[in-house]
Structure formats: structure tokens, C-alpha cells
Coordinates of C-alpha atoms in Angstrom, one line a residue:
M1 CA -35.9 -30.4 -16.4
P2 CA -37.5 -27.8 -18.4
D3 CA -34.8 -25.2 -18.8
A4 CA -32.3 -27.8 -20.2
L5 CA -32.3 -29.4 -23.8
K6 CA -32.0 -33.0 -23.2
L7 CA -30.6 -36.1 -25.5
P8 CA -33.4 -38.2 -26.9
D9 CA -33.4 -41.9 -25.6
P10 CA -31.9 -44.4 -25.2
A11 CA -28.6 -42.2 -25.3
V12 CA -29.4 -40.6 -21.9
V13 CA -27.7 -43.5 -19.8
D14 CA -24.6 -44.4 -22.0
L15 CA -24.0 -40.6 -22.1
L16 CA -23.8 -40.3 -18.5
D17 CA -21.8 -43.0 -17.9
E18 CA -19.1 -41.0 -20.0
V19 CA -20.0 -37.7 -18.1
I20 CA -19.1 -39.1 -14.8
Q21 CA -15.7 -40.6 -16.2
L22 CA -14.7 -37.1 -17.4
A23 CA -15.8 -35.5 -14.0
G24 CA -13.2 -37.8 -12.6
L25 CA -15.5 -39.5 -10.4
G26 CA -14.8 -43.3 -8.9
F27 CA -14.9 -46.1 -10.7
F28 CA -14.2 -49.9 -10.5
E29 CA -13.5 -52.8 -13.0
H30 CA -13.6 -56.8 -11.8
D31 CA -12.0 -59.1 -13.8
H32 CA -14.0 -61.9 -13.1
A33 CA -11.8 -64.5 -15.2
A34 CA -8.7 -63.5 -13.0
D35 CA -10.5 -62.7 -10.0
K36 CA -9.2 -59.3 -9.9
I37 CA -10.6 -56.1 -9.0
H38 CA -9.3 -52.4 -9.6
F39 CA -10.4 -49.6 -7.7
S40 CA -9.8 -46.3 -9.0
A41 CA -8.1 -43.3 -7.0
G42 CA -11.2 -41.4 -6.6
L43 CA -13.4 -44.7 -5.5
R44 CA -10.4 -45.1 -3.0
R45 CA -11.2 -41.6 -1.7
H46 CA -15.2 -42.4 -1.4
Y47 CA -14.1 -45.4 0.9
G48 CA -11.4 -44.0 2.7
W49 CA -8.8 -46.6 1.5
G50 CA -5.1 -45.8 1.2
H51 CA -3.6 -45.5 -2.3
D52 CA -1.5 -49.0 -2.4
Q53 CA -4.1 -50.5 0.2
P54 CA -4.7 -54.0 -1.3
I55 CA -8.7 -54.5 -1.2
E56 CA -10.9 -57.8 -2.2
L57 CA -14.6 -57.0 -3.3
A58 CA -15.4 -58.5 0.1
T59 CA -13.8 -55.7 1.6
A60 CA -15.5 -53.3 -0.1
I61 CA -19.0 -55.1 0.3
A62 CA -18.2 -55.2 4.3
Q63 CA -18.3 -51.3 4.2
V64 CA -21.6 -51.1 2.7
H65 CA -24.3 -50.3 5.5
E66 CA -26.2 -53.7 7.0
D67 CA -29.4 -52.4 5.8
D68 CA -28.2 -52.1 2.1
R69 CA -26.1 -54.8 1.8
E70 CA -28.7 -57.7 0.8
R71 CA -30.0 -55.3 -1.6
L72 CA -26.7 -54.3 -3.1
G73 CA -26.0 -58.2 -3.1
A74 CA -29.2 -59.0 -5.0
A75 CA -28.5 -56.4 -7.9
I76 CA -24.9 -57.5 -8.3
A77 CA -26.3 -61.2 -8.7
R78 CA -28.7 -60.2 -11.2
A79 CA -26.3 -58.3 -12.9
H80 CA -24.1 -61.3 -13.2
D81 CA -26.8 -63.3 -14.6
P82 CA -26.1 -64.2 -18.4
T83 CA -29.8 -64.0 -19.2
G84 CA -30.3 -60.2 -18.0
D85 CA -28.9 -57.0 -19.3
G86 CA -25.8 -57.2 -17.0
R87 CA -26.7 -53.8 -15.5
Y88 CA -27.4 -52.3 -12.3
D89 CA -28.3 -48.9 -10.8
V90 CA -28.0 -49.0 -7.0
V91 CA -28.1 -46.3 -4.2
H92 CA -26.9 -47.2 -1.1
R93 CA -24.9 -46.2 2.1
I94 CA -21.4 -47.1 3.2
R95 CA -19.2 -46.5 6.3
R96 CA -15.9 -45.1 5.2
Y97 CA -12.9 -47.2 6.2
T98 CA -10.6 -44.2 8.1
D99 CA -13.7 -42.7 10.2
G100 CA -16.7 -44.7 9.8
E101 CA -18.6 -41.8 8.5
L102 CA -22.0 -42.7 6.8
R103 CA -21.7 -41.9 2.9
W104 CA -24.1 -42.4 0.2
L105 CA -22.9 -43.6 -3.0
A106 CA -24.8 -43.8 -6.5
V107 CA -23.5 -47.0 -8.4
R108 CA -24.0 -48.0 -12.1
A109 CA -22.2 -50.9 -13.5
Q110 CA -22.3 -53.2 -16.5
T111 CA -21.3 -56.6 -16.7
Y112 CA -19.9 -58.2 -20.1
F113 CA -20.3 -61.7 -21.0
A114 CA -18.4 -64.4 -23.1
D115 CA -19.9 -68.1 -23.6
G116 CA -22.9 -67.4 -21.1
R117 CA -20.2 -66.3 -18.3
P118 CA -19.4 -62.9 -16.9
V119 CA -15.9 -61.8 -17.9
R120 CA -15.6 -58.1 -16.9
T121 CA -17.9 -55.6 -14.9
F122 CA -17.2 -51.8 -15.2
G123 CA -18.7 -49.4 -12.5
V124 CA -18.7 -45.8 -11.9
V125 CA -19.6 -44.3 -8.6
L126 CA -20.7 -40.9 -7.6
D127 CA -20.7 -39.5 -3.8
V128 CA -24.2 -38.0 -3.2
T129 CA -23.9 -37.5 0.5
A130 CA -23.3 -33.7 0.2
R131 CA -26.1 -33.1 -2.3
Q132 CA -29.0 -35.1 -0.3
F133 CA -30.8 -35.7 -3.3
F134 CA -31.4 -39.6 -1.8
A135 CA -33.8 -39.3 1.0
S136 CA -34.0 -43.5 0.9
P137 CA -32.8 -46.2 -0.8
D138 CA -36.0 -46.9 -2.1
S139 CA -36.2 -43.5 -3.8
D140 CA -38.4 -43.4 -6.9
Q141 CA -36.8 -40.9 -8.8
S142 CA -34.2 -42.3 -11.4
T143 CA -30.5 -42.0 -11.2
A144 CA -30.3 -40.4 -14.3
A145 CA -32.8 -37.9 -13.6
R146 CA -30.4 -36.8 -10.5
L147 CA -27.3 -36.7 -12.3
W148 CA -29.0 -34.4 -15.0
D149 CA -30.0 -32.0 -12.0
I150 CA -26.4 -32.0 -11.0
L151 CA -25.2 -31.2 -14.3
D152 CA -27.6 -28.4 -14.6
R153 CA -26.5 -27.1 -11.2
S154 CA -22.8 -27.0 -12.4
L155 CA -21.0 -23.7 -12.5
N156 CA -19.3 -24.7 -15.3
E157 CA -21.3 -24.1 -18.9
I158 CA -21.8 -27.9 -20.2
Y159 CA -22.9 -28.6 -23.9
V160 CA -23.6 -31.6 -25.7
F161 CA -23.5 -31.2 -29.6
D162 CA -23.9 -33.9 -32.6
A163 CA -20.5 -35.0 -34.0
V164 CA -21.7 -35.0 -37.6
T165 CA -24.5 -31.9 -37.7
L166 CA -22.8 -30.0 -35.2
H167 CA -26.2 -29.1 -33.7
Y168 CA -26.4 -28.8 -29.9
Q169 CA -28.4 -31.7 -28.2
Y170 CA -28.0 -30.6 -24.4
V171 CA -26.9 -27.2 -22.7
N172 CA -27.1 -26.6 -19.1
A173 CA -28.9 -24.0 -17.2
G174 CA -25.3 -22.5 -16.7
A175 CA -24.6 -22.0 -20.0
L176 CA -28.4 -20.7 -20.8
K177 CA -27.8 -18.2 -18.1
N178 CA -24.5 -16.7 -19.4
L179 CA -25.4 -16.6 -23.1
G180 CA -28.9 -15.4 -22.6
Y181 CA -30.7 -17.9 -25.3
S182 CA -33.5 -20.0 -24.3
A183 CA -33.0 -24.0 -24.9
Q184 CA -35.4 -23.8 -28.0
A185 CA -33.2 -21.2 -29.6
L186 CA -30.2 -23.2 -29.1
G187 CA -31.6 -26.4 -30.4
T188 CA -31.3 -24.8 -33.8
M189 CA -27.7 -23.5 -33.2
T190 CA -24.2 -25.0 -33.4
P191 CA -20.7 -23.8 -32.0
L192 CA -20.4 -21.9 -34.9
D193 CA -22.9 -19.8 -34.2
L194 CA -21.6 -18.7 -30.9
D195 CA -17.8 -18.1 -31.8
P196 CA -17.6 -15.2 -34.1
T197 CA -13.9 -16.2 -35.1
A198 CA -14.7 -19.8 -36.0
T199 CA -15.7 -21.4 -39.7
E200 CA -17.0 -24.9 -40.3
A201 CA -13.5 -25.9 -42.0
G202 CA -11.5 -24.6 -39.1
F203 CA -13.5 -26.1 -36.5
R204 CA -13.4 -29.6 -38.2
A205 CA -9.9 -29.3 -38.6
L206 CA -9.6 -28.7 -35.0
V207 CA -11.5 -31.6 -34.0
A208 CA -10.3 -34.1 -36.5
P209 CA -7.6 -36.0 -33.9
L210 CA -10.8 -36.2 -31.5
L211 CA -12.4 -38.0 -34.1
D212 CA -9.7 -40.4 -35.3
G213 CA -8.6 -41.3 -31.9
S214 CA -5.4 -39.8 -31.9
Q215 CA -5.9 -37.3 -29.0
A216 CA -8.8 -37.7 -26.2
Q217 CA -9.1 -34.1 -25.3
L218 CA -8.5 -30.8 -26.6
A219 CA -8.1 -27.6 -24.2
F220 CA -8.1 -24.1 -26.1
E221 CA -9.5 -20.3 -25.5
T222 CA -11.9 -18.8 -27.8
T223 CA -14.5 -16.0 -27.6
L224 CA -18.2 -16.7 -27.4
R225 CA -21.0 -14.2 -28.2
R226 CA -24.3 -14.1 -26.4
A227 CA -27.7 -13.4 -27.5
D228 CA -27.3 -9.3 -27.0
G229 CA -24.2 -9.5 -29.0
T230 CA -21.9 -9.1 -26.1
T231 CA -18.5 -11.3 -26.2
Y232 CA -16.7 -13.1 -23.3
P233 CA -13.6 -15.3 -23.4
A234 CA -13.9 -18.7 -23.0
E235 CA -11.5 -21.7 -21.8
V236 CA -13.1 -24.8 -23.8
R237 CA -12.4 -28.7 -22.9
L238 CA -13.6 -30.7 -25.8
Q239 CA -14.1 -34.5 -25.7
V240 CA -15.9 -36.9 -28.3
I241 CA -18.5 -39.3 -26.4
E242 CA -19.4 -42.6 -28.4
S243 CA -22.3 -44.8 -27.5
D244 CA -24.4 -47.2 -29.4
A245 CA -27.2 -44.5 -30.0
A246 CA -25.0 -41.8 -30.9
R247 CA -21.6 -40.0 -31.3
V248 CA -21.5 -36.6 -29.7
F249 CA -18.8 -34.0 -28.6
L250 CA -19.0 -33.1 -24.9
A251 CA -17.6 -29.3 -24.1
M252 CA -16.5 -28.4 -20.5
I253 CA -16.6 -24.2 -20.8
N254 CA -15.6 -21.7 -18.2
D255 CA -16.2 -17.7 -18.9
I256 CA -12.7 -16.7 -18.1
T257 CA -13.6 -12.6 -18.1
V258 CA -12.6 -12.3 -14.5
R259 CA -9.1 -14.2 -15.4
R260 CA -8.3 -12.3 -18.3
E261 CA -8.7 -9.0 -16.5
A262 CA -6.7 -9.9 -13.5
E263 CA -4.0 -11.2 -16.3
R264 CA -4.3 -8.0 -17.9
A265 CA -4.1 -6.1 -14.8
R266 CA -1.1 -8.5 -14.0
R267 CA 0.8 -7.6 -17.1
L268 CA 0.1 -3.9 -17.0
A269 CA 1.5 -3.9 -13.5
E270 CA 4.5 -5.9 -14.8
A271 CA 4.9 -3.6 -17.7
A272 CA 5.0 -0.7 -15.1
M273 CA 7.1 -2.1 -13.1
A274 CA 9.7 -3.6 -15.5
T275 CA 10.1 -0.2 -17.6
A276 CA 9.9 2.1 -14.1
L277 CA 12.9 4.5 -14.0
H278 CA 13.3 3.6 -10.7
P279 CA 15.1 0.5 -9.8
M280 CA 12.8 -2.2 -8.1
A281 CA 13.2 -5.7 -7.1
I282 CA 11.0 -8.6 -5.5
S283 CA 12.7 -11.5 -3.7
R284 CA 11.1 -14.5 -1.5
P285 CA 10.8 -14.6 2.1
D286 CA 14.2 -16.8 2.4
G287 CA 16.1 -13.5 0.8
T288 CA 16.4 -15.0 -2.5
I289 CA 16.1 -12.5 -5.2
E290 CA 13.1 -13.8 -7.7
W291 CA 12.6 -10.6 -10.0
V292 CA 14.6 -7.4 -10.8
N293 CA 13.4 -4.6 -13.6
A294 CA 15.6 -3.0 -16.1
A295 CA 16.3 -0.3 -14.2
L296 CA 18.2 -1.8 -11.4
V297 CA 20.2 -4.4 -13.7
R298 CA 21.6 -1.1 -15.5
Q299 CA 22.2 0.9 -12.3
W300 CA 23.9 -1.8 -10.6
G301 CA 25.9 -2.7 -13.3
Y302 CA 24.8 -6.0 -14.6
D303 CA 23.9 -7.1 -18.2
D304 CA 20.7 -9.1 -17.9
P305 CA 18.3 -10.0 -14.8
S306 CA 19.3 -13.6 -14.9
Q307 CA 22.7 -12.7 -13.3
L308 CA 20.8 -11.4 -10.1
V309 CA 17.7 -13.8 -10.1
G310 CA 18.5 -16.7 -7.6
R311 CA 21.1 -14.7 -5.7
P312 CA 20.6 -13.6 -2.2
R313 CA 19.4 -9.9 -1.7
G314 CA 22.8 -9.4 0.1
T315 CA 23.9 -9.0 -3.3
L316 CA 22.3 -5.8 -3.9
A317 CA 23.1 -3.9 -0.6
R318 CA 25.2 -4.4 2.9
R319 CA 23.9 -7.6 4.4
D320 CA 23.6 -5.9 7.8
Q321 CA 21.7 -3.1 6.9
A322 CA 19.4 -5.4 4.8
E323 CA 19.2 -7.6 7.7
V324 CA 17.8 -5.0 10.1
A325 CA 15.5 -3.5 7.3
V326 CA 14.0 -6.8 6.8
A327 CA 13.2 -7.4 10.6
E328 CA 11.9 -4.0 11.1
L329 CA 9.6 -5.2 8.0
L330 CA 8.3 -8.2 9.5
R331 CA 7.4 -6.2 12.7
D332 CA 5.9 -3.3 10.9
G333 CA 5.0 -4.5 7.3
T334 CA 6.7 -1.5 5.8
W335 CA 10.2 0.2 6.0
E336 CA 11.6 3.1 4.6
G337 CA 15.3 4.2 5.0
E338 CA 18.6 4.6 3.4
M339 CA 21.1 1.6 2.6
T340 CA 24.3 1.3 1.1
A341 CA 23.8 -0.2 -2.4
I342 CA 26.9 -2.7 -4.0
R343 CA 27.4 -2.4 -7.4
R344 CA 28.4 -5.8 -9.5
D345 CA 32.2 -4.1 -9.6
G346 CA 32.2 -3.7 -5.6
T347 CA 31.7 0.0 -5.7
T348 CA 29.0 1.4 -3.3
F349 CA 26.6 4.2 -3.4
P350 CA 23.8 5.6 -1.3
V351 CA 20.1 4.4 -1.8
E352 CA 16.7 5.3 -0.3
C353 CA 14.4 2.1 0.1
A354 CA 10.7 1.6 0.4
I355 CA 10.1 -1.9 1.4
S356 CA 7.0 -4.0 1.8
L357 CA 5.4 -7.1 2.4
I358 CA 3.3 -9.0 -0.5
R359 CA 0.8 -11.6 1.0
D360 CA -1.4 -14.3 -0.3
D361 CA -5.2 -14.8 0.3
T362 CA -4.6 -16.3 3.7
G363 CA -2.0 -13.4 4.8
A364 CA 0.8 -15.5 4.6
V365 CA 4.0 -13.7 3.1
T366 CA 4.8 -14.7 -0.1
H367 CA 7.5 -12.3 -1.2
V368 CA 9.2 -8.8 -0.2
A369 CA 9.2 -6.0 -2.7
G370 CA 11.5 -3.3 -2.8
S371 CA 11.9 0.3 -4.5
F372 CA 15.2 2.1 -4.6
I373 CA 16.3 5.8 -5.6
D374 CA 20.0 6.6 -6.1
V375 CA 20.6 9.8 -4.1
T376 CA 24.2 10.0 -4.8
E377 CA 23.5 13.4 -6.7
R378 CA 21.4 14.6 -4.0
R379 CA 24.0 13.9 -1.5
R380 CA 26.2 15.6 -3.4
A381 CA 24.0 18.6 -4.0
E382 CA 23.1 18.7 -0.5
A383 CA 26.8 18.6 0.8
A384 CA 27.6 21.6 -2.0
M385 CA 24.6 23.5 -0.1
R386 CA 26.0 23.1 3.3
A387 CA 29.3 24.0 2.1
S388 CA 27.9 27.5 0.4
L389 CA 25.7 27.8 3.4
E390 CA 28.3 27.6 5.8
E391 CA 30.4 30.1 3.5
K392 CA 27.5 32.8 3.3
E393 CA 27.4 32.5 7.3
A394 CA 31.1 33.0 7.6
L395 CA 30.8 36.0 5.3
L396 CA 27.5 37.4 7.0
K397 CA 29.1 37.1 10.2
E398 CA 32.0 39.0 9.1
V399 CA 29.9 41.6 7.7
H400 CA 28.3 42.1 11.2
H401 CA 31.5 42.0 12.7
R402 CA 32.8 45.0 10.6
V403 CA 29.6 46.8 11.1
K404 CA 30.0 46.6 14.9
N405 CA 33.6 47.9 14.6
N406 CA 32.7 50.7 12.5
L407 CA 29.8 51.7 14.6
Q408 CA 32.3 51.6 17.2
V409 CA 34.6 54.0 15.5
V410 CA 31.6 56.2 15.4
T411 CA 31.1 56.0 18.9
S412 CA 34.6 56.7 19.6
L413 CA 34.6 59.6 17.3
L414 CA 31.5 61.0 19.2
A415 CA 33.1 60.5 22.5
L416 CA 36.2 62.5 21.6
Q417 CA 33.9 65.4 19.9
A418 CA 32.1 65.4 23.5
Q419 CA 35.5 65.7 25.2
R420 CA 36.0 69.1 23.4
E421 CA 32.5 70.3 23.7
R422 CA 31.5 72.6 26.4
R423 CA 28.0 73.3 25.5
P424 CA 25.9 71.6 28.0
E425 CA 22.8 71.3 25.2
V426 CA 25.3 69.9 22.6
L427 CA 27.4 67.6 25.1
T428 CA 23.7 66.0 26.3
A429 CA 23.1 65.6 22.6
L430 CA 26.2 63.9 21.5
R431 CA 26.2 61.4 24.3
D432 CA 22.5 60.7 23.8
T433 CA 23.5 60.1 20.0
Q434 CA 26.8 57.7 21.2
G435 CA 24.1 55.7 23.3
R436 CA 22.1 55.2 20.2
V437 CA 24.9 53.8 18.1
R438 CA 26.0 51.7 21.1
A439 CA 22.4 50.1 20.8
M440 CA 23.0 49.3 17.1
A441 CA 26.7 48.0 17.5
L442 CA 25.3 45.8 20.0
L443 CA 22.7 44.3 17.7
H444 CA 25.4 43.4 15.2
E445 CA 27.6 42.2 18.2
T446 CA 24.9 39.8 19.1
L447 CA 24.3 38.5 15.4
Y448 CA 28.1 37.8 15.2
R449 CA 28.2 35.5 17.9
S450 CA 24.7 33.9 17.4
T451 CA 24.2 30.4 15.7
N452 CA 20.9 31.9 14.0
L453 CA 21.8 35.0 11.6
A454 CA 18.0 35.2 10.6
R455 CA 16.7 35.8 13.9
V456 CA 17.8 37.8 17.0
A457 CA 16.8 36.6 20.6
L458 CA 15.2 39.3 22.4
S459 CA 16.6 38.8 26.2
P460 CA 20.3 38.8 25.7
Y461 CA 20.3 41.8 23.5
L462 CA 18.1 44.2 25.9
S463 CA 19.8 42.7 28.9
A464 CA 23.3 44.1 26.9
I465 CA 21.7 47.3 26.2
G466 CA 20.3 47.7 29.9
A467 CA 24.3 46.6 31.2
Q468 CA 25.6 49.3 29.0
L469 CA 23.1 52.0 29.9
S470 CA 24.0 50.9 33.7
R471 CA 27.3 51.5 33.2
A472 CA 26.9 55.0 31.6
F473 CA 24.8 56.0 34.6
L474 CA 26.6 54.2 37.3
S475 CA 26.3 56.0 40.7
D476 CA 25.3 55.0 44.1
A477 CA 21.6 56.9 43.6
A478 CA 21.0 55.1 40.3
P479 CA 17.8 53.5 40.2
T480 CA 17.7 49.7 40.1
L481 CA 17.2 47.9 36.1
T482 CA 15.5 45.0 36.0
F483 CA 14.3 42.8 32.9
R484 CA 11.4 40.3 32.1
V485 CA 11.4 39.0 28.9
D486 CA 9.8 36.0 27.3
D487 CA 11.3 33.8 24.7
V488 CA 11.2 36.0 21.9
E489 CA 12.9 36.0 18.5
L490 CA 12.7 38.9 16.0
A491 CA 14.1 39.4 12.4
L492 CA 16.5 41.6 12.2
D493 CA 14.5 44.8 11.0
Q494 CA 12.5 44.4 14.1
A495 CA 15.0 43.8 16.7
M496 CA 17.0 47.3 15.6
P497 CA 13.7 49.3 16.5
C498 CA 13.2 47.5 19.8
G499 CA 17.0 48.0 21.0
L500 CA 16.7 51.6 19.9
L501 CA 13.5 52.2 21.5
V502 CA 14.7 50.3 24.8
S503 CA 17.9 52.3 24.8
E504 CA 15.8 55.9 24.1
L505 CA 13.3 55.1 26.7
V506 CA 15.7 53.9 29.7
T507 CA 18.0 56.7 28.8
N508 CA 15.0 59.3 29.1
A509 CA 14.2 57.5 32.5
L510 CA 17.6 57.4 33.8
K511 CA 17.9 61.4 33.3
H512 CA 14.7 62.8 34.2
A513 CA 12.7 60.5 36.2
F514 CA 14.4 60.5 39.4
V515 CA 15.8 64.0 39.4
G516 CA 16.3 64.9 43.2
R517 CA 15.7 61.5 44.8
S518 CA 18.0 58.3 44.9
G519 CA 17.1 55.1 44.4
G520 CA 14.0 53.9 42.3
A521 CA 13.3 51.2 40.0
I522 CA 12.9 50.7 36.1
E523 CA 11.8 47.7 34.3
V524 CA 12.2 46.7 31.0
A525 CA 9.7 43.8 29.8
A526 CA 8.8 42.1 26.5
V527 CA 5.8 39.8 27.0
R528 CA 3.9 37.6 24.4
D529 CA 0.3 38.5 24.4
G530 CA -1.3 35.7 22.0
A531 CA 0.1 36.4 18.5
A532 CA 1.4 39.8 19.5
V533 CA 4.5 41.2 21.6
T534 CA 4.5 44.1 24.1
L535 CA 7.7 46.0 24.7
S536 CA 7.4 48.4 27.7
V537 CA 9.6 50.4 29.8
T538 CA 8.2 51.4 33.3
D539 CA 9.6 53.6 36.2
D540 CA 8.2 54.6 39.6
G541 CA 9.8 58.1 39.1
A542 CA 8.0 61.3 38.8
G543 CA 6.4 60.5 35.8
L544 CA 6.1 63.1 32.3
P545 CA 4.9 66.5 33.2
P546 CA 1.3 67.0 32.6
E547 CA 2.0 69.5 29.4
V548 CA 4.1 66.8 27.8
D549 CA 1.8 65.1 25.1
P550 CA 4.1 61.7 23.6
T551 CA 2.0 61.7 20.4
T552 CA 2.7 65.0 19.5
G553 CA 6.0 66.3 21.6
A554 CA 8.4 68.0 19.4
T555 CA 11.6 66.8 21.2
L556 CA 13.9 64.5 19.4
G557 CA 13.4 61.6 21.9
L558 CA 9.3 61.5 21.4
R559 CA 9.8 61.8 17.6
L560 CA 12.4 58.7 17.6
V561 CA 9.9 56.8 19.7
R562 CA 7.2 57.6 17.4
A563 CA 9.0 56.8 14.4
L564 CA 10.4 53.5 15.8
T565 CA 6.9 52.5 17.0
D566 CA 5.8 53.0 13.2
Q567 CA 8.6 51.2 11.8
L568 CA 7.2 47.9 14.2
G569 CA 3.9 48.9 13.0
G570 CA 2.9 49.0 16.5
R571 CA 0.3 50.8 18.5
L572 CA 2.0 53.3 21.4
T573 CA 0.3 53.7 24.8
I574 CA 1.5 55.7 28.0
D575 CA 0.5 55.2 31.2
R576 CA 1.1 57.8 33.8
S577 CA -1.3 56.6 36.7
R578 CA 2.0 55.5 38.9
G579 CA 5.6 56.8 37.4
T580 CA 5.6 56.3 33.8
R581 CA 4.8 53.0 31.6
V582 CA 5.5 53.4 27.9
A583 CA 4.3 50.2 25.9
I584 CA 4.7 49.3 22.0
T585 CA 2.5 46.4 20.9
F586 CA 3.4 44.9 17.8
D587 CA 3.1 41.9 15.9
P588 CA 6.7 39.6 15.0
A589 CA 7.2 38.9 11.3
S590 CA 6.5 35.6 10.4
D591 CA 8.0 35.4 6.8
V592 CA 11.8 35.4 7.9
P593 CA 13.4 32.2 6.4
E594 CA 14.8 30.1 9.1

């Protein structure tokens, strides 16, 4: 093993015995005087025996592979010969008791004598099947060398150092790799050189219970320093091993950097949860509360988390709501919604909940986590806002109602004035103005009756204007008035110009397009053209005289049409090919609040 620092012989074999015991492998003890044999739990696992199953030596021998049984028996016989050293090392096969599986075992045993007779045999057994180090029972590689190889392959850091000088005598490859030192460099060092916090006096005080036998093992955490100066947290298990040749410390060390980082992250998460402003709780799958934070304890009216831990989650909220939420949670993985929380004094309050499942590495549900927000004040604010909105809507409806009534008064005044007027041109002007005022009054009446006070549905509004105009020009010879209006809603400041435009254009067609003829047709349309809306009035009457230019005409009606088109931000077009078609294309306002 060129990369490991070895103990000097003859301590190697004795130390390996102790290392095997520390590793928790199988061992047996044979009391020859009482003819009793004890098998450890580890050895029973190797052989497939039950914990309380009575086993005799003959039973164990019977499970040895038939090709290895004679060789094992000869080794045992030699070990029991008082003229020898009482030791045997054998690698052999067994057939496991439970399933007959073939296993390779490495056995090292020592027999002790008194008065020339064997009195006790102690043996350690290592299952070497998985490593496949033993290709045949006659392998010429020593068991000790193979066991050193096992130690070098260990993911743990393994150190052996002298109990007196503290100098390292063996460090496995895993430790060398993590530390960044060579075996030769570590051979001149002690644990004090690797631990920046250690002193010799402190270390010797620490290990004193091991040396005086009052304690079998020490376990502690410390910090080790690498060759490049970086450090890492380590978990140390320390034991004294004694043999005829040496007294040494055996240290098994784990680099716990990942564990420390995980613990730190967990502590941060726990601290964040514990100090969070929103109440939080964690329960087991059976519904038992396991953890609550301070915010929940305070908001639910308790004094301490212990008053809630161990109680059912129905303590926190209505049981029926919680059961529905958990059922959906198990189905979907998460759940969000409202519940009715129950305080310690029995009073209730509304909470918004977000609940999720916590799973382990296998995907099994281990806990249910929930966070809660008291929405009492939000509900009060929403109720107050609704009440305020309802009040404002009522006031606005009243405003529209009063404006409509006032406009009707204006219409009546115009009608009274028209009754006294004898000049035809003045009478015509009064009636035209009366129609325009009626169109405005109809808009306010439409809004008064609508549930949406911000927008006006164009179809019923234009139809009402058309019905009013039809009544005003009622006669058997009157043209037919039809409407083709898409589902268009406009803001108040756009609906009013549209109503006035329709009133003006239809009135003009009724008065001038069908002179000297009966019947005819007028169509009012409002159709969507992409994002725009095109409002048009079309008649099949005589059409505009050639000398009339709608873009420059000085009549009040034409000036009003142009002004209303500008108010809409629209584009005016006129088609004289068949009758007259006046169209206004504009973009509906989109910034009106709903």
C-alpha cells in the first residue's frame, strides 16, 4: 500500500483484530471448559441464524462448504494444539442457513491455554463476498494485506497514532485525499497539527478517560485544517487499542461539511418560519399539530406553542373546512383558499390559507405545512368599499335621472316655443334642436337604467333614438328605419356624439332624402372593423345635391356632423353612388375604468 502509512510489525495483526471489532463485524467465543460457544449478532447475520436460535459448533461447521470443511477443521485442530501458537487464519465458504446463498468468510481466531489445555477461543469473522478479494481458498495474499486494503477503501477517514508521542502511524487513503498531505508528511505530524483549536494539555485531558479505562470511546466534533490552509468540520470517534507491541489511538473521522451546511440551512429556515409575520403550522399526516410559529400562537390567542402541539389541526380551523382542504391537497399536492379560524376563546375570523405537502426522499408524505393570513381587515375594507361604491352608484344614477328630467324640461320649453312660432324656418330650427336635446336625454335615461355607469351599450341607445325619430315623423309614406349594431360599448364621452350624429343624420334623411316619394329605407349601422368602430347612416333616397360639399358645407347640420366627428377623433366619409351613405370611423376609448 504505497499511499498509506503502516504500523510496524508485529503490531499489525493485533491492531487488525481491534479494528474488526470496532467495525462491528461478527465474532465468536468458545468456552472449552464449559463446552459453550457464543456467536455475536453480526456473526449470526453472516450465517443467517435467528437472534435467539440455539447454535452448536457442529451446526456452524455443517454450514461450511464441503470443499472447505476439511481445511477449516485442520486449522482449528492446529489452533487447539498447545504446542503451537493457538492462532489460525482461514478463508472459507459457507451456505447461509436462511436461503443457502454462498458466502465467503475470513476468520481469524486465537486459542488460549491453561495447564496445557485449551480453555478459550476468540475469533473475528469478516464477510468478504461483496469485495471478491478471495478468488480461491488457496489465495497466496495475506488476510492482513486484504484487510488493510478494505480500510484504505473506506469512505471514512481512519487514523492511528501513538498514545504517548501522538505521532501518526497509519492514515488511510481517504484521509490523505481530503487533507491534501502525503503519507510521509503526516508521519511527522500529530493531531495537534491538524486541529487549529487544540492544545496538548487540552487534548491529553480529553483522552484521559480512554487511557484510564473509565470510558471505552469518545465522540466529539472539531475542526481540521488541510494542507492548503482551508478547514472543515469533522465528527470524531476515538478509541484506545492495546496490544503486546503498542498502545495506540484509533480515530474514525467523518467530514461533516455537508451536514453542517444542511443544519445551517435548516436552522435559517426554522428561524425564518418561527419569526415570520404570517402564522405558520406543520402537522403530521394524521392531523396532529407538530409545530407552530410565534405569530400563530399570538393570533390564535394562546400563550405558548406547547398549548397547540399534539392537538388535532381541527383546533385551528373548522374541522369540515379542514377535511375538504386536506382531501383536495392529497389529490392536487397544494391547496389555497379561505377557512374560518377558531381562536382559543372560541371566536372565529377569516383566514386565507396556502397548504402544501412535505415529502421524504422516497416521495412519502411526512408532514403537511400551512401558512395563514388574517383577512378580517381586508374583508371589512372590501365591505366598506362595496357600500361606498353602491352609494356612489346610487348618487350617479340620481344625477343621470335629474339631467334627463332637466333635458325633458328643455324639450318641453322648445315645444311650447314652437307652438307660438309662425315662421317656418324658425319652427324647423326649434324642432331640430328639440330632437338633439331628446337624443342627449335618452343617453342619460339609458345610463340611469343601466347596471354599468361607466359604459353605454350602443345598440339599445341608438334603437331608442330611432324609435323617437320614427314617432316624430310618423306617416304612412315614411321610410323604413332599420338598425344593424354590433355588441359595442362606449364611454359616456363617445356615446353622446354617436347619439347626436345618428339623430342628426337620420333627421336629415327623413326630411330631405325622400321628398316627392313614399316609402324608402334608412339603415343605421355600428360595426366593428378590427379595433375600430364604423358608425353609418345609409338611405336609398335622392342623395345629396352635387353642389353640396359635406366637408365645407356651412349649414348647421353639416357643421354639427363635422364637429361631432372631430370630438370622436374619427374620419368622415360620404358615398353618393346609391342614395347617400355617411360613415364615421373611430377608435373606442379603452382607458375607461370598469
